[in-house]
Short mmCIF file of C-alpha atoms in Angstrom, two decimals:
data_model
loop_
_atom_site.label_atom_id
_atom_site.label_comp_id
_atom_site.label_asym_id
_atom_site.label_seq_id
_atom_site.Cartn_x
_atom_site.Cartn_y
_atom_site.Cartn_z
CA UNK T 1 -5.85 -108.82 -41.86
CA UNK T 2 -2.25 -109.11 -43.17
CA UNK T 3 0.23 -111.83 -43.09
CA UNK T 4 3.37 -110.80 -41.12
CA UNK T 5 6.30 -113.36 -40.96
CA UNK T 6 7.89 -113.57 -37.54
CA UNK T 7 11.59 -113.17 -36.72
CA UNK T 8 13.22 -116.03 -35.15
CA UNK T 9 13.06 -114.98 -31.80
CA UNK T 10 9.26 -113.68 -32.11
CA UNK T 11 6.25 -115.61 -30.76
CA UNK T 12 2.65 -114.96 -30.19
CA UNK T 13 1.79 -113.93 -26.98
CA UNK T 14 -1.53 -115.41 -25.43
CA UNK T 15 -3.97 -113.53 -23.43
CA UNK T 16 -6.44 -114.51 -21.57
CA UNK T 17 -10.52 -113.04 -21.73
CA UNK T 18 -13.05 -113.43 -19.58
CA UNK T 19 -16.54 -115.05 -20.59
CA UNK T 20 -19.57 -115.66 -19.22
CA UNK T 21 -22.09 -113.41 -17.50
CA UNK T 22 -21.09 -111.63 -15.10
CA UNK T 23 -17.71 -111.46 -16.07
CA UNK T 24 -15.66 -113.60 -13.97
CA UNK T 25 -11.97 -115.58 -14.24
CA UNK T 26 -13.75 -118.65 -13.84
CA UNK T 27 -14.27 -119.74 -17.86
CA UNK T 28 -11.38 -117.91 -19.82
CA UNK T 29 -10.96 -118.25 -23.15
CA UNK T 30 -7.23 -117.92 -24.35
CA UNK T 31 -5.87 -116.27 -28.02
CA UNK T 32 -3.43 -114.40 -28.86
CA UNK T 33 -5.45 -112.46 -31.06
CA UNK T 34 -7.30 -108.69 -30.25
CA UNK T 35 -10.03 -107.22 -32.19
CA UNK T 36 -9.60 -103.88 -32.15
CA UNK T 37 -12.71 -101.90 -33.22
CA UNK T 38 -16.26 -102.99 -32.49
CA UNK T 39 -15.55 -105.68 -29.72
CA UNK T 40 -19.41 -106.42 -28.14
CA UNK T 41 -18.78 -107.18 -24.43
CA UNK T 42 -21.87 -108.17 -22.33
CA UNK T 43 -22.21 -108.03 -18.56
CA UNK T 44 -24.32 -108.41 -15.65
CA UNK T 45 -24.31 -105.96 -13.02
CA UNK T 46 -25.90 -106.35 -9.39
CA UNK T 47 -26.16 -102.93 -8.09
CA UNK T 48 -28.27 -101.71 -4.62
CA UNK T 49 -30.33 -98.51 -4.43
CA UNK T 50 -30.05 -95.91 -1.93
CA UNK T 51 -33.54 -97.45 -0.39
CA UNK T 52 -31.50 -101.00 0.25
CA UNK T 53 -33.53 -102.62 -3.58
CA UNK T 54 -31.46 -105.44 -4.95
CA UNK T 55 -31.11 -104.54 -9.54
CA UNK T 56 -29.67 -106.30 -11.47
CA UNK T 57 -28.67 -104.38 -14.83
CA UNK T 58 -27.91 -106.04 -18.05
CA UNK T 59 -25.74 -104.57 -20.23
CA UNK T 60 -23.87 -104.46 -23.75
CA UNK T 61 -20.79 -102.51 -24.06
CA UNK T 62 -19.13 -101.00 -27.33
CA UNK T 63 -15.54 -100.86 -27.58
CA UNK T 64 -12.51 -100.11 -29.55
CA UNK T 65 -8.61 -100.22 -29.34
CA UNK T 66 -7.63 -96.39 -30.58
CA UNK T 67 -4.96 -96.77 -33.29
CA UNK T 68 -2.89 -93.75 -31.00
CA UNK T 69 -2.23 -95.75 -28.04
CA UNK T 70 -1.29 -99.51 -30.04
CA UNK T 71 1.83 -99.68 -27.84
CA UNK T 72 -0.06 -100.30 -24.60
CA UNK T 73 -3.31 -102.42 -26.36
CA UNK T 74 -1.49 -105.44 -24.33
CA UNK T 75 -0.63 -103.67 -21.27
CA UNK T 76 -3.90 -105.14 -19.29
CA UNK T 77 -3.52 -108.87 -19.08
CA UNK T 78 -7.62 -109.57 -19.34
CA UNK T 79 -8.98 -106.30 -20.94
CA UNK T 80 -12.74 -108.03 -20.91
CA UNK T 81 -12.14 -108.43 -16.82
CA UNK T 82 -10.75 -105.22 -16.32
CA UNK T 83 -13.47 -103.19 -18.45
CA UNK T 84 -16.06 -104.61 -16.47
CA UNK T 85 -15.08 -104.78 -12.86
CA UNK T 86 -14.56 -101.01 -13.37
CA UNK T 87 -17.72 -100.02 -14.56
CA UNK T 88 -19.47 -102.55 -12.07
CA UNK T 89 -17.49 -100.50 -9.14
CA UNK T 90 -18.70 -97.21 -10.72
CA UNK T 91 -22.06 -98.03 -11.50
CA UNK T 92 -22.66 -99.49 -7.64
CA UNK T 93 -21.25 -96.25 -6.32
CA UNK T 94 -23.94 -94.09 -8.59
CA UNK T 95 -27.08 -96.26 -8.41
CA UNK T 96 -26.58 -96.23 -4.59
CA UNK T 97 -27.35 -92.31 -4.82
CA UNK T 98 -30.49 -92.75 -5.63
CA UNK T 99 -33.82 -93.96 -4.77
CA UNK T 100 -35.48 -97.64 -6.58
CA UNK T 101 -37.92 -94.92 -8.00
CA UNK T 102 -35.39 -92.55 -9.09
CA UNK T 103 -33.44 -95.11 -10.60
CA UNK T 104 -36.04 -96.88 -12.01
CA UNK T 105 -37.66 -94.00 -14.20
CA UNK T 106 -34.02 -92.85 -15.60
CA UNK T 107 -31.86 -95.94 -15.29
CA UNK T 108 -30.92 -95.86 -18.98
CA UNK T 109 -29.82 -92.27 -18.55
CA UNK T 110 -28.23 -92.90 -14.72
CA UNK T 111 -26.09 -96.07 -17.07
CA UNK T 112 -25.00 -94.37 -20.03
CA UNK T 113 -23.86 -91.24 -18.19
CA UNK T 114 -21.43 -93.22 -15.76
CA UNK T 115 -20.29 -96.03 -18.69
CA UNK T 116 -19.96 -93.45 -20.90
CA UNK T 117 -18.07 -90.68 -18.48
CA UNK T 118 -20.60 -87.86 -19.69
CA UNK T 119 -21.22 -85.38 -17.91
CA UNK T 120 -22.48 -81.44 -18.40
CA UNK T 121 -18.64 -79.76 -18.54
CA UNK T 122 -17.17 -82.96 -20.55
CA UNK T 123 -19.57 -82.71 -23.26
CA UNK T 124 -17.71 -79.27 -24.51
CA UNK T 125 -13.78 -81.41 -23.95
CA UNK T 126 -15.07 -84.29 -25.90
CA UNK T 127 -16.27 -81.85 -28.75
CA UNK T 128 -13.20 -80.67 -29.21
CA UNK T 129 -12.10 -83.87 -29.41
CA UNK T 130 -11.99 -87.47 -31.11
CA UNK T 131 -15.16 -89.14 -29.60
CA UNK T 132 -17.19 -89.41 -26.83
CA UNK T 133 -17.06 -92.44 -24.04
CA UNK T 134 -14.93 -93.30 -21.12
CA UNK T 135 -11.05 -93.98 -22.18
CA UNK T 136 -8.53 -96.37 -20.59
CA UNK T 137 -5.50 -94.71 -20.76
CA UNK T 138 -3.99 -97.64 -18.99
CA UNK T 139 -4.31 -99.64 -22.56
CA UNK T 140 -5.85 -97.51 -25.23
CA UNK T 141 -9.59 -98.41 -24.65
CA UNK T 142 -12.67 -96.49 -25.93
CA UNK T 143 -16.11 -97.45 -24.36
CA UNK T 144 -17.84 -95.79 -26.79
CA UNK T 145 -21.54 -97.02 -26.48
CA UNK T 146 -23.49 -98.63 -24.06
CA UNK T 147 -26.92 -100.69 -24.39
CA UNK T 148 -29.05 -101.16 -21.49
CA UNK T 149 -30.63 -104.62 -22.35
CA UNK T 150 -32.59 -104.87 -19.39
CA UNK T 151 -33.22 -103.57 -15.84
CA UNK T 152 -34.86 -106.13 -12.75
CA UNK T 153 -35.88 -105.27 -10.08
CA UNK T 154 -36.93 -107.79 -6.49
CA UNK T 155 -39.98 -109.09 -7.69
CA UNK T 156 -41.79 -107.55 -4.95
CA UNK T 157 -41.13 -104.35 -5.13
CA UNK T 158 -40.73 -104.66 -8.79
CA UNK T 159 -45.44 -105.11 -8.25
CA UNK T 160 -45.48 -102.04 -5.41
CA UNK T 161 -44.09 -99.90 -8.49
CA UNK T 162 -45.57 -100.94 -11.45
CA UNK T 163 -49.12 -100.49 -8.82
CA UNK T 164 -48.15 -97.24 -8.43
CA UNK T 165 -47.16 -96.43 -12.20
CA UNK T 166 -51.00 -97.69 -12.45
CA UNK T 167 -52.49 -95.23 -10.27
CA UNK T 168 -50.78 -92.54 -11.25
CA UNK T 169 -52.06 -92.97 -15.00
CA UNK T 170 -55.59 -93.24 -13.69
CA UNK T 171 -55.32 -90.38 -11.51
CA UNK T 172 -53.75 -88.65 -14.35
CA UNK T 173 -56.68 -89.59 -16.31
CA UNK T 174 -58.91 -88.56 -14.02
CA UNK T 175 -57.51 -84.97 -13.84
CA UNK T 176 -57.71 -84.86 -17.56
CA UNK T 177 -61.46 -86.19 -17.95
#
């Protein structure tokens, strides 16, 4: 932090930031004052599976303002909003690709590979480059983690497959005895 002395015709500018879980415009909070490097956002995502499976997916976002782009950090009026209605529209468009049991056994994988923008042919681009995650070029934003904090499923089929994660062990069991 440094103290900077305005001009006479220079004010703060407020923005506004979205709280709550999921992200919404209903509770903002309003500063005029952006944190540039390791902002925690936190989100709840409701996603459907190829199979029609209601999931919701809890999650916990890294991000930082890239010292490069600081003429367009304020470009996006509610950064918070924006970061996470993207991600929720890309995430819905993956997870519905796939199966509740496919997504199930690799959702942590199937999360940080869209959040993240990773992919087989990026890995050798991102290399080359700065870091890895998915960049707003829109205002100089850096998703640079991701934390999967949990994954529900409908409580009913949530029992069919941990009942068949159960009899696959014993038959697995079995085989080996």
């Amino acid at each position: 932090p440094t103290t900077r002395l305005l001009n006479y015709d220079e004010t703060l500018e407020s923005m506004s930031l979205s709280t709550g879980r999921p992200k919404t415009t209903d509770n903002l909070l309003h500063t005029a004052y952006l944190r540039v490097e390791n902002n925690k956002i936190s989100d709840l995502i409701n996603v459907q599976t190829k199979d029609y499976v209601d999931v919701q997916i809890k999650v916990s976002y890294c991000v930082d303002f890239l010292e490069s782009h600081k003429d367009k950090w304020f470009n996006v009026e509610n950064y918070i909003k924006y970061l996470c209605d993207r991600e929720r529209s890309l995430l819905k468009r993956e997870v519905k690709k796939h199966t509740i049991q496919e997504f199930y056994a690799n959702s942590t994988d199937i999360v940080r590979k869209v959040v993240l923008n990773l992919s087989e042919g990026k890995k050798k681009e991102q290399a080359e480059s700065q870091r890895e995650g998915r960049f707003f070029a829109e205002n100089g934003m850096l998703v640079h983690d991701v934390e999967v904090l949990s994954v529900m499923v409908e409580r009913s089929v949530a029992n069919i497959i941990n009942e068949h994660q159960e009899e696959m062990i014993r038959k697995n069991l079995e085989l080996t005895d």
